[in-house]
Short mmCIF file of C-alpha atoms in Angstrom, two decimals:
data_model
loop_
_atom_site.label_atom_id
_atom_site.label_comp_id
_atom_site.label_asym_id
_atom_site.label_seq_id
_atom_site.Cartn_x
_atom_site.Cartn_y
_atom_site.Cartn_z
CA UNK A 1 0.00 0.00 0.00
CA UNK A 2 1.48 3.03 -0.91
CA UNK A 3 2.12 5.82 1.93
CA UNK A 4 0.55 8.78 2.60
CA UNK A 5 2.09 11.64 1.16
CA UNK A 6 3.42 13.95 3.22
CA UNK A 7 3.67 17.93 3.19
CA UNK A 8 5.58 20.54 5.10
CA UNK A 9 5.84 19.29 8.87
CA UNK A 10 4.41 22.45 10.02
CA UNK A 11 1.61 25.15 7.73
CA UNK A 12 5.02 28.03 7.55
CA UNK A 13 7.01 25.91 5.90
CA UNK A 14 4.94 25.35 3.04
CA UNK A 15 5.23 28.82 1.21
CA UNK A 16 1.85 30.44 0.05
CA UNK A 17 2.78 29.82 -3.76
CA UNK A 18 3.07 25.92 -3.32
CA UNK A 19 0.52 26.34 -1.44
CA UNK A 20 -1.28 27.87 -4.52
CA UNK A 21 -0.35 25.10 -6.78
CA UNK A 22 -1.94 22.47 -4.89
CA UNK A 23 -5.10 24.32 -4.38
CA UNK A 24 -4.99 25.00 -8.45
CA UNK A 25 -4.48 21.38 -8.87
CA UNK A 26 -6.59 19.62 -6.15
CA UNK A 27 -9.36 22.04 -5.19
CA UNK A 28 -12.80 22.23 -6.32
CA UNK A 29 -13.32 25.04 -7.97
CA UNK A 30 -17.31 24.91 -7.20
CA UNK A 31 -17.20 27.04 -4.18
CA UNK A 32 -17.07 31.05 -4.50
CA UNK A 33 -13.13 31.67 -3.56
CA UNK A 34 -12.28 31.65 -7.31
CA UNK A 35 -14.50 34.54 -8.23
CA UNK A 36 -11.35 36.55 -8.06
CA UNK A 37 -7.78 35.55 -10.35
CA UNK A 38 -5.81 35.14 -7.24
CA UNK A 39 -7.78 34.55 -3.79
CA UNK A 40 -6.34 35.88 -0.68
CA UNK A 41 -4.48 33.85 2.10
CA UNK A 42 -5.48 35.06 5.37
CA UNK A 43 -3.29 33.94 8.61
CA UNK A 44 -5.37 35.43 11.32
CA UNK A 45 -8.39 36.95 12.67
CA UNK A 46 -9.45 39.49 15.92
CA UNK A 47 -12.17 41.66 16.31
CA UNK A 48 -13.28 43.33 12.89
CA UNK A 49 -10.11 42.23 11.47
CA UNK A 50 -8.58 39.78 9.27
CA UNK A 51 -4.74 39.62 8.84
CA UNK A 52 -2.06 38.43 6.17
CA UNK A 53 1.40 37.33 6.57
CA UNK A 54 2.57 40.66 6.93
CA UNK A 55 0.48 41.57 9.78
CA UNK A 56 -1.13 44.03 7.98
CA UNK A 57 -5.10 44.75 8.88
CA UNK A 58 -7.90 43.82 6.61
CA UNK A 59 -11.42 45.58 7.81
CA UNK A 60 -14.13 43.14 7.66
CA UNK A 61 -17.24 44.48 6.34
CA UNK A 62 -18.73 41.59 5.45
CA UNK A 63 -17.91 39.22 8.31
CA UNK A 64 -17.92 35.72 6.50
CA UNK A 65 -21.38 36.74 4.80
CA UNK A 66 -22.94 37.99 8.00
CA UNK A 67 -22.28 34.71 10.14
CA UNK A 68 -19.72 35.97 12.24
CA UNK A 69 -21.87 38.82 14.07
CA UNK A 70 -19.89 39.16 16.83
CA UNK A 71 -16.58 39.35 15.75
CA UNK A 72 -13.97 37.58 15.10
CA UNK A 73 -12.40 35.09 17.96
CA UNK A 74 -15.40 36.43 20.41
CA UNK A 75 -13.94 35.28 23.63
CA UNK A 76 -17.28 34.55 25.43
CA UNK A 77 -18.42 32.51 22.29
CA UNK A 78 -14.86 30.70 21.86
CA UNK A 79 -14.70 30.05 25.69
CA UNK A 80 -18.34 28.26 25.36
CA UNK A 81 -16.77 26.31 22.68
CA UNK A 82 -13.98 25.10 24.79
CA UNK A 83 -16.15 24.23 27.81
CA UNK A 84 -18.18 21.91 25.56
CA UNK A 85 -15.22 20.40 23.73
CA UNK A 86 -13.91 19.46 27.02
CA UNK A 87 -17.02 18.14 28.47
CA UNK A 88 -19.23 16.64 25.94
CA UNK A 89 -18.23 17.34 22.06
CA UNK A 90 -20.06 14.71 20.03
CA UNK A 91 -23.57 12.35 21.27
CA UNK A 92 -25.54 10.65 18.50
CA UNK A 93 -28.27 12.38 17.81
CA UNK A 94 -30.69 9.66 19.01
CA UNK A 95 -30.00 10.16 22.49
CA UNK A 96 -30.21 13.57 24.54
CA UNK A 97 -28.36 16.52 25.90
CA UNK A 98 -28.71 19.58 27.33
CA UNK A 99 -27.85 22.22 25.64
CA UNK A 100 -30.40 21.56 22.53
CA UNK A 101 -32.88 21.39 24.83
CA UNK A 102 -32.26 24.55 26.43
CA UNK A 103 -31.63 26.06 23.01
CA UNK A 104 -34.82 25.04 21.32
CA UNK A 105 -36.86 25.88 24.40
CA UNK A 106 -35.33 29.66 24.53
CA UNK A 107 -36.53 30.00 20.84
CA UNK A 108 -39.65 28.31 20.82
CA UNK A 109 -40.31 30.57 23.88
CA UNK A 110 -39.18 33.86 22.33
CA UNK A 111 -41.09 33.09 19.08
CA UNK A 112 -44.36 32.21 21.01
CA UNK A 113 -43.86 35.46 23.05
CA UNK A 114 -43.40 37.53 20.18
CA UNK A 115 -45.48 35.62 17.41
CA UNK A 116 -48.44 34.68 19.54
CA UNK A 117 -48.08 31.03 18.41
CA UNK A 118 -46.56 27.83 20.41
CA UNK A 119 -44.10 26.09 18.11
CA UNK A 120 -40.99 23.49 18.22
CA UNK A 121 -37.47 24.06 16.57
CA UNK A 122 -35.86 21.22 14.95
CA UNK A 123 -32.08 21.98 14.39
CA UNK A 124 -29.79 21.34 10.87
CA UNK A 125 -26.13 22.53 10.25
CA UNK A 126 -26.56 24.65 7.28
CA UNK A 127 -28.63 27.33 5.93
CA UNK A 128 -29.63 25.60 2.78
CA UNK A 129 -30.16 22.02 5.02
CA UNK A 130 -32.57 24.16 6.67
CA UNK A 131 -34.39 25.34 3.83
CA UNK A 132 -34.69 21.41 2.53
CA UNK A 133 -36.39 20.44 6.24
CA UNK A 134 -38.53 23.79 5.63
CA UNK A 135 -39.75 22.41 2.50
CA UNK A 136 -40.55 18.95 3.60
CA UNK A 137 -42.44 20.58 6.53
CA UNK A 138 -44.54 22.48 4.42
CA UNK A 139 -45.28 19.79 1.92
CA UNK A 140 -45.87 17.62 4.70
CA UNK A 141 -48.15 20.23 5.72
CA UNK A 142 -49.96 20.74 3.43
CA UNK A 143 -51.11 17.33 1.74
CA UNK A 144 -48.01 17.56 -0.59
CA UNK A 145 -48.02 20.55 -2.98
CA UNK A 146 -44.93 21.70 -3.91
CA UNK A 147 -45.13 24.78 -5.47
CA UNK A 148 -43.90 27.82 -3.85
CA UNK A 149 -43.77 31.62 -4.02
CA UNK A 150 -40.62 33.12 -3.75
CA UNK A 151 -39.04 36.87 -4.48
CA UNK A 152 -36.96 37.68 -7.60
CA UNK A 153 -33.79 38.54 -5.88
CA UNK A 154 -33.99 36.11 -3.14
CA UNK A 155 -31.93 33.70 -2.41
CA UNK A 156 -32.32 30.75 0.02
CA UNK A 157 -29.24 28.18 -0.82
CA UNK A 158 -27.45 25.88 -3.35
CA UNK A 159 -28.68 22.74 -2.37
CA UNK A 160 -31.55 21.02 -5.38
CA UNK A 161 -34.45 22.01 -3.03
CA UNK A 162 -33.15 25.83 -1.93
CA UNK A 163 -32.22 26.15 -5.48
CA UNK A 164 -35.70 25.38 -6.63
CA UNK A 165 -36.62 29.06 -5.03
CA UNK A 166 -33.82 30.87 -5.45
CA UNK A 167 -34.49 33.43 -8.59
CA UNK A 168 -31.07 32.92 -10.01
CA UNK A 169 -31.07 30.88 -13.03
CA UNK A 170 -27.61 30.50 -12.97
CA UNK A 171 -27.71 28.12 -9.44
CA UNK A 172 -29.88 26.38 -11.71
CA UNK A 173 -28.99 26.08 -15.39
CA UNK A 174 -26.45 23.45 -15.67
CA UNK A 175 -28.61 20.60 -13.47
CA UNK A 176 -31.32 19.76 -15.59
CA UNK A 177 -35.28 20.93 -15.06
CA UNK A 178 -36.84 22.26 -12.54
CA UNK A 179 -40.39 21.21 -12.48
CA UNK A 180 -41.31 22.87 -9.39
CA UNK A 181 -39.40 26.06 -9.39
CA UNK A 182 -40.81 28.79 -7.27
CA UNK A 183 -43.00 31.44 -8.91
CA UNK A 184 -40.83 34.56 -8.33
CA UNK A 185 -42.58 37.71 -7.75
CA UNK A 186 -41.79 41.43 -8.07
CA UNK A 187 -39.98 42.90 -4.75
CA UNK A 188 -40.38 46.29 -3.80
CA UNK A 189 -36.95 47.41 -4.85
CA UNK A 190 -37.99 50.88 -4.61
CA UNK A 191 -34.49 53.00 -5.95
CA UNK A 192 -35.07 50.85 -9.35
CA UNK A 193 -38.83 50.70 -9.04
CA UNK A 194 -41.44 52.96 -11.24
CA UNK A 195 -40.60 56.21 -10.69
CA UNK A 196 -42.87 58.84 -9.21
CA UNK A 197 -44.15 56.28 -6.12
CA UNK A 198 -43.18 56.60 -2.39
CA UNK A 199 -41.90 53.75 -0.90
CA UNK A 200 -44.90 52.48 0.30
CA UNK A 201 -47.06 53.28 -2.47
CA UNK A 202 -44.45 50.78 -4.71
CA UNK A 203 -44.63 48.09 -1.77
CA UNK A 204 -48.66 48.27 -2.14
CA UNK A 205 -48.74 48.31 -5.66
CA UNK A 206 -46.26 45.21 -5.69
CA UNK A 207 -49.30 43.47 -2.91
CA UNK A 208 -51.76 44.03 -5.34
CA UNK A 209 -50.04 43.25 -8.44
CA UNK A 210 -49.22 39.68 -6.57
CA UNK A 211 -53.06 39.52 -5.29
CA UNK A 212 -54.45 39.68 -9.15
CA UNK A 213 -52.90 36.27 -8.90
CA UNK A 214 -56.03 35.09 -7.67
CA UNK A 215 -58.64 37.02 -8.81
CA UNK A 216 -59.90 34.46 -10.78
CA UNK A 217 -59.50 30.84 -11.91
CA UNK A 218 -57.66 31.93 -15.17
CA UNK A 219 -54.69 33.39 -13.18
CA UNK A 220 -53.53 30.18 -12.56
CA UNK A 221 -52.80 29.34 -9.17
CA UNK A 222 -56.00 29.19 -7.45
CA UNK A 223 -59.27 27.81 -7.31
CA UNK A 224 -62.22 30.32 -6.75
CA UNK A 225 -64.91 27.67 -6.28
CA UNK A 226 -62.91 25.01 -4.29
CA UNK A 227 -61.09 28.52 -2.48
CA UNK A 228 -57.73 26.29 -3.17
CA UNK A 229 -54.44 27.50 -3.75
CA UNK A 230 -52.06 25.00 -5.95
CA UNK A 231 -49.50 26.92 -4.14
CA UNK A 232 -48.18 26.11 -0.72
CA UNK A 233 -45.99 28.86 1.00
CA UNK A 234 -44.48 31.87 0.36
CA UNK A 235 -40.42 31.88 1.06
CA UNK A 236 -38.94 35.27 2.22
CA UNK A 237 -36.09 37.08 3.30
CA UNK A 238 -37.48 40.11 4.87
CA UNK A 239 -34.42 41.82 4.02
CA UNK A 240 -32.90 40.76 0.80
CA UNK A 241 -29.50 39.45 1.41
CA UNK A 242 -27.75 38.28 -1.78
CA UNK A 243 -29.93 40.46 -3.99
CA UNK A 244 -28.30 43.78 -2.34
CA UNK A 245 -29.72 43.73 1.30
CA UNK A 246 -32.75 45.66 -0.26
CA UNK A 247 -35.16 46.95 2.09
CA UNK A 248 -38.66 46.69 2.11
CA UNK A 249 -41.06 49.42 3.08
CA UNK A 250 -42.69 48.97 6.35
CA UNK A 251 -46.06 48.49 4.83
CA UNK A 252 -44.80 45.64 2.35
CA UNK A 253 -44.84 42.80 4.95
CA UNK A 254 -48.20 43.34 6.65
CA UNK A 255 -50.05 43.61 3.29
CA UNK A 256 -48.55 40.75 1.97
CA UNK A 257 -49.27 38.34 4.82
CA UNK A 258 -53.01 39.56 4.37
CA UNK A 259 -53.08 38.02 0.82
CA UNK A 260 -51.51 35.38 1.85
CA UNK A 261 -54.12 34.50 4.95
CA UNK A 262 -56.81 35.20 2.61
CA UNK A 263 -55.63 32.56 -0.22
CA UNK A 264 -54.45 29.89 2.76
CA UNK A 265 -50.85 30.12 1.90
CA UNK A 266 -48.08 29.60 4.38
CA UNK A 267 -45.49 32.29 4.72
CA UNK A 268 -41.76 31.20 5.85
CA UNK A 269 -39.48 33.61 6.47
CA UNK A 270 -35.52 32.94 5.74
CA UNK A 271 -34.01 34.75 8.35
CA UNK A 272 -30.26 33.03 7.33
CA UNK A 273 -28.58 35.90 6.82
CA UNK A 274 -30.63 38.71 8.46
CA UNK A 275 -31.34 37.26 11.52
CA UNK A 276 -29.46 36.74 15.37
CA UNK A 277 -29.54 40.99 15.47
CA UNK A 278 -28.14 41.54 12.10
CA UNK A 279 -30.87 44.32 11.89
CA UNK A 280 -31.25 45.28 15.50
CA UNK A 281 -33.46 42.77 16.18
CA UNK A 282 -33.51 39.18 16.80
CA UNK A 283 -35.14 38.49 13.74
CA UNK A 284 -35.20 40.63 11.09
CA UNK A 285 -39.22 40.01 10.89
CA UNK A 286 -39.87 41.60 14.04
CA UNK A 287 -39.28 45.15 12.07
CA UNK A 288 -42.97 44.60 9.82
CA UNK A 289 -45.03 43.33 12.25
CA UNK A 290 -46.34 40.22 11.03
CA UNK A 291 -46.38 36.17 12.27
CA UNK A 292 -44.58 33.62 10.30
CA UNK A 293 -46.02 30.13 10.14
CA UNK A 294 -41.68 29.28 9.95
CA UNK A 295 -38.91 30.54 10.18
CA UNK A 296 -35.70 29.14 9.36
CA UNK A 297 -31.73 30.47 10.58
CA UNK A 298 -28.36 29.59 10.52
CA UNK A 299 -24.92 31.28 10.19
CA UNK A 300 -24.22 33.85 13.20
CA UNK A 301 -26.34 32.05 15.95
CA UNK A 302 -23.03 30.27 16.36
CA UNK A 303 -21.02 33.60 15.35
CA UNK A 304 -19.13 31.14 12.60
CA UNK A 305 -18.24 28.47 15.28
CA UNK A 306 -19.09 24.83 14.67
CA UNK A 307 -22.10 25.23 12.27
CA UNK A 308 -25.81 25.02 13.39
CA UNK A 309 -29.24 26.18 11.49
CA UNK A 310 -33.05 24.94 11.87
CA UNK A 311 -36.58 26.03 12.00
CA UNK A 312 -39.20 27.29 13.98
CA UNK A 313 -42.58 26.43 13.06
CA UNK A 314 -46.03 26.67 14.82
CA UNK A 315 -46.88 23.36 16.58
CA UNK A 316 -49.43 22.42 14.13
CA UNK A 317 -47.50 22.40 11.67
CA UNK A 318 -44.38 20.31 13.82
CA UNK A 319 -45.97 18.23 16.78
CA UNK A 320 -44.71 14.39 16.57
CA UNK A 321 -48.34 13.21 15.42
CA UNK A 322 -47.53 15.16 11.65
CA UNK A 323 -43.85 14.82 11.77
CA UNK A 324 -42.92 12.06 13.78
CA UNK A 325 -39.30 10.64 14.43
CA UNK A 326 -37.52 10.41 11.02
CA UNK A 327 -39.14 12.92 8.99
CA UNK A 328 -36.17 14.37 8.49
CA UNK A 329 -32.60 13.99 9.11
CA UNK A 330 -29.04 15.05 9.48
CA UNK A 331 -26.12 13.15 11.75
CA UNK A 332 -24.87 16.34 13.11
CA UNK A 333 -28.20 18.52 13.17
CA UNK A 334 -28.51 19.04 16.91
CA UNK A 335 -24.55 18.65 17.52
CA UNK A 336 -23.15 19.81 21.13
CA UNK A 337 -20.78 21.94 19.91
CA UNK A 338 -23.09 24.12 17.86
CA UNK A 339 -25.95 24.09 20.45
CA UNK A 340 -23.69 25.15 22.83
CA UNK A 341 -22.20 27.87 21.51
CA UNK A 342 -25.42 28.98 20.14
CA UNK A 343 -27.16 28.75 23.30
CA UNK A 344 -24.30 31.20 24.87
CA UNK A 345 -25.20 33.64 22.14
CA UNK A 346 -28.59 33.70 22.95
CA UNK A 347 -27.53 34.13 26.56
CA UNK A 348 -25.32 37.02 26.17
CA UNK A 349 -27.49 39.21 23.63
CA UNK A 350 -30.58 39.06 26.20
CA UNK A 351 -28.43 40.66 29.07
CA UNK A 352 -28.16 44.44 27.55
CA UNK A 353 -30.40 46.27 25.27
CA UNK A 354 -28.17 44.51 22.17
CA UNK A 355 -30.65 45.89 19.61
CA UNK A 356 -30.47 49.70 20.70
CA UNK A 357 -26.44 49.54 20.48
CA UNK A 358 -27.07 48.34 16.91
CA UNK A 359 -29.44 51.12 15.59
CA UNK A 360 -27.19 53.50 16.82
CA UNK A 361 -24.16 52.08 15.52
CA UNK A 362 -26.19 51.53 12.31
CA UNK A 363 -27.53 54.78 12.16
CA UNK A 364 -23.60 56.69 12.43
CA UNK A 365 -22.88 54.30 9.47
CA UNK A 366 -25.62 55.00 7.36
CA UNK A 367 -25.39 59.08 7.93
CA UNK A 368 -21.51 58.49 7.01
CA UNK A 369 -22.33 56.63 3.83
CA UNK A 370 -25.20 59.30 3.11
CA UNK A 371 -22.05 61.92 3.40
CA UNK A 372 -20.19 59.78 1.18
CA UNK A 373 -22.93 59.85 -1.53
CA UNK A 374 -22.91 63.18 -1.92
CA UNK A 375 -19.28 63.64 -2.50
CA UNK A 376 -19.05 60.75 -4.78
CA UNK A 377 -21.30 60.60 -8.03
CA UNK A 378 -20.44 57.07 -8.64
CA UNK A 379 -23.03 55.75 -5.23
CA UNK A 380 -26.13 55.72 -6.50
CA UNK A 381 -27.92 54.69 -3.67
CA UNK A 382 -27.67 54.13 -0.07
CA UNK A 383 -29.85 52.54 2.88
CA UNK A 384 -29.88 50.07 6.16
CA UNK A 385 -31.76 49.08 8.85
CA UNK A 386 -29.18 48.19 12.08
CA UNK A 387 -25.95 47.12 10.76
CA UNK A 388 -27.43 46.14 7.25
CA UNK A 389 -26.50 48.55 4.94
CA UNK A 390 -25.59 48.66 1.23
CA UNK A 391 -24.02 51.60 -1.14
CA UNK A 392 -24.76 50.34 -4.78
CA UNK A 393 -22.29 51.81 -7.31
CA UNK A 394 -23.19 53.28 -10.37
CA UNK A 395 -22.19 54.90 -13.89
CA UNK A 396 -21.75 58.83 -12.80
CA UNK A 397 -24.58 59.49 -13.55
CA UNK A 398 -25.71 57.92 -9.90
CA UNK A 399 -28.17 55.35 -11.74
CA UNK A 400 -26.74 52.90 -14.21
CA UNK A 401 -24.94 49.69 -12.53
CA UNK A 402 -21.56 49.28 -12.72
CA UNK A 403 -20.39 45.93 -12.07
CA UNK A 404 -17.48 46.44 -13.11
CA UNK A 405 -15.90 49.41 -11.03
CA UNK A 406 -17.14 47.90 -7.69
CA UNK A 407 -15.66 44.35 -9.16
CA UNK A 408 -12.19 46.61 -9.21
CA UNK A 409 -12.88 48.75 -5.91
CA UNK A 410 -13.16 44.94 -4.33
CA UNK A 411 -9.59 44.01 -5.66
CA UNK A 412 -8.40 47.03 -4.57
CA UNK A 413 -9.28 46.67 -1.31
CA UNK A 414 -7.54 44.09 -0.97
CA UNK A 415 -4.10 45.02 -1.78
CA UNK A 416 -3.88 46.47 1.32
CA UNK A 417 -2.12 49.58 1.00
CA UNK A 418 -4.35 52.08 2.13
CA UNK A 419 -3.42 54.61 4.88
CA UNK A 420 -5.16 55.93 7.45
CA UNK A 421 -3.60 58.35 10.65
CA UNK A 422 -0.26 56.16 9.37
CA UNK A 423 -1.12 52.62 9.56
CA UNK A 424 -1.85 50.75 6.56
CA UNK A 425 -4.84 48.83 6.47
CA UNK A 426 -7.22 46.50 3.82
CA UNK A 427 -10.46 46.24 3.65
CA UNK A 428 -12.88 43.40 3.04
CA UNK A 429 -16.23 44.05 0.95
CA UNK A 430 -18.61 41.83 -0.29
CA UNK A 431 -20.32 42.26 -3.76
CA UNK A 432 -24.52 41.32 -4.12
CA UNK A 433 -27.28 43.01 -5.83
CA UNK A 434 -29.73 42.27 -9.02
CA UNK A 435 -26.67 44.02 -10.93
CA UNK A 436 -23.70 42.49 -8.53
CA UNK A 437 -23.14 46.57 -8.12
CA UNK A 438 -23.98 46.74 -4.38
CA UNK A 439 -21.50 46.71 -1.56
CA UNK A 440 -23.37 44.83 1.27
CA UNK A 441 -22.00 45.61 4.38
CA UNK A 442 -22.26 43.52 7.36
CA UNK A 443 -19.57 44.98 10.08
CA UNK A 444 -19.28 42.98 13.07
CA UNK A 445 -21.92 43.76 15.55
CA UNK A 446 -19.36 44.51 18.29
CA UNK A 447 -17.69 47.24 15.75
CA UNK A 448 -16.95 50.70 17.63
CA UNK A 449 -17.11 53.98 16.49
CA UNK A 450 -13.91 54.55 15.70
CA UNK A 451 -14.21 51.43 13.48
CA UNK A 452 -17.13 53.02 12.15
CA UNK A 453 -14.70 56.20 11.16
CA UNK A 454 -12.23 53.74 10.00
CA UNK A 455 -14.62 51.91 7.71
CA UNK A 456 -16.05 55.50 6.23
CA UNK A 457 -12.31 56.64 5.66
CA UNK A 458 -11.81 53.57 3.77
CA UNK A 459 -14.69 53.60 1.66
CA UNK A 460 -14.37 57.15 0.62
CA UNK A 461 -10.46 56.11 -0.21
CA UNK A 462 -11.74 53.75 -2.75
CA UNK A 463 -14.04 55.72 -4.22
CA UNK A 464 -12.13 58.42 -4.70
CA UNK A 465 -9.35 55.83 -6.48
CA UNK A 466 -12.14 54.38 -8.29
CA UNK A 467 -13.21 57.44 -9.95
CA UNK A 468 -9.74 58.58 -10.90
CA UNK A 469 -8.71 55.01 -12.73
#
């Protein structure tokens, strides 16, 4: 048998360019890290920051996509880690422990508290694993349809199932056909919406342009004499994340969920991305005032740590006598390590008013990138809500996407030679929008103000680079 093949005895003696070579040669390229020529290595991480070889600083603003909320190395989160690795770091996941006990009651709880219905949480690892048990919960549900409503511009996973609902034909084109692909309705994407409407006059005229739907048989999706819907649920992000973190008017949700009572449709809100305080709030829902029959998360409720995601759903819809033992299953779903650290971060954002210190941090961010719209023609549009924000980048003429320049401010961050009060520093973004034109920002939660600065100094650096080139 031949032996394993060794490489360098320790990671710094194997130089990032052979390092480079094997990745070129035995990495899948499938993953996102080769949508730029020549990845970066990264050696480190603390705080807000990332850091190369050379020590030198790389802002975050993007925080591994959102999952890493409370920044980097968190030593509360990282010691809760440790505590479980030492005590109890794997149990099949036919027998019991603790902490996903505690965890799913401290959800279920909070959900019933603030939703107004009792429900049960049944835990996954990934975002898109969620989605899947979300969709065999509502098909379960409801006698087996499986035809969904989802958003153009949303985006719920990779996996066949999350794929199915996510508008982007591109997840989709080279895997064959999609015979129940979500119908994908109009968002109210109001700064490249019909002009000449408010904000909430576009998110009502986007309700009622998705309530024609069933105004009669002939629309195609429902049943006037039977009052039957061939649809089951309606998947959202209340926030978009992927498509640009576009943000809905206030009105959007509540008028939408009214439809959806009327017609018997489910609604199940992704909160993947914009939930565990992203916005301010636990869950991003909470902003538009409306009850979700699910709700599915992931990514930061572990700040990044060993990965955890699930559902909430109202008990009807999740009690043992409709979906008994082995509806639906994973072999690391309700792992110790992930409930654990998850249940720490549900511990520590409940003892100070979290969400207040995050629409005030969020509100100094968006005023800074509102000052750094008017100086720079090339932003055509700014917004957030908490620490979501986005700055989409346009032609000059503060309207026309341009993919390209933000594709090159992106690479230019991170050459990491800007300079600010004398230190050099990087910075991270992360590209998303309809037009992959809008900077999506996601700062760690924990970010101070003079990060805040840091970030705006940055930013208006690039810009100013960007429309010099």
């Amino acid at each position: 048998m031949a032996a394993m093949l060794k490489l360098a005895d320790t990671p710094a003696q194997t130089s990032e360019d052979e390092l480079r070579a094997l990745e070129q040669t035995y990495c899948s390229h499938g993953d996102t890290v080769h949508y730029t020529e020549n990845p970066k290595f990264f050696e480190r991480c603390e705080g807000s920051f990332v850091f190369d070889k050379t020590e030198t600083p790389f802002l975050d603003l993007q925080m591994w996509y959102s999952a890493v909320n409370f920044g980097y190395r968190n030593e509360r989160l990282n010691d809760a880690a440790h505590r479980q690795l030492d005590r109890l770091p794997q149990v099949a996941s036919q027998y019991l422990h603790r902490e996903k006990v505690e965890l799913a009651a401290l959800i279920a709880r909070d959900a019933e508290a603030k939703f107004g219905h009792k429900g049960r949480v049944h835990f996954n690892v990934g975002g898109s694993q969620a989605i899947e048990d979300s969709l065999k919960l509502v098909r379960n549900f409801t006698g087996g349809k499986s035809l969904m409503f989802a958003f153009e511009g949303g985006y719920h996973g990779r996996t066949l199932g999350a794929t199915s609902i996510t508008s982007s034909y591109r997840y989709r084109r080279r895997y064959g056909h999609f015979g129940e692909r979500a119908q994908f309705i109009e968002f109210p994407y109001h700064f490249r919406g019909p002009k000449g409407m408010s904000k909430e006059e576009y998110g009502h005229y986007c309700v009622q342009k998705f309530a024609r739907l069933f105004e009669s048989e002939y629309n195609g999706v429902w049943d006037p004499k039977a009052g039957k819907s061939e649809y089951a649920a309606f998947y959202i992000e209340p926030i978009q994340g992927t498509g640009g973190y576009v943000i809905p008017p206030m009105n959007f949700f509540s008028e939408l969920k009214k439809v959806l009572d009327d017609h018997g449709i489910l609604l199940v809100v992704d909160e993947i991305q914009m939930g565990v305080y992203r916005t301010g709030k636990l869950w991003s829902i909470e902003h538009f005032g409306v009850s979700p029959d699910v709700l599915v998360f992931g990514k930061a409720i572990t700040n990044g740590l060993n990965p955890l995601s699930g559902i909430w759903a109202r008990e009807e819809m999740i009690n043992p006598t409709i979906f008994p033992p082995g509806s639906t299953h994973s072999t690391f779903a309700s792992n110790p390590m992930g409930t654990a650290v998850a249940l720490e971060t549900m511990k520590m954002v409940s003892e100070a008013d979290f969400g207040a210190s995050i629409m005030d941090k969020g509100a100094r961010f968006l005023d800074g990138l509102k000052e750094l719209q008017k100086r720079h023609p090339i932003v055509g549009d700014v917004d957030g809500l908490g620490l979501a924000l986005r700055m989409e980048i346009c032609k000059p003429d503060g309207f026309t996407p341009d993919k390209a320049t933000l594709d090159w401010m992106s690479d230019e961050g991170m050459k990491g030679d800007m300079i600010v009060d004398g230190q050099t520093y990087g910075l991270v973004l992360d590209v998303g929008g309809y037009h992959k034109n809008v900077i999506t920002l996601a700062p760690n939660l924990m970010i101070t103000n003079s990060e805040i600065d840091l970030a705006l100094a940055l930013l208006d650096q690039l810009l100013t680079r960007a429309e010099r080139r």
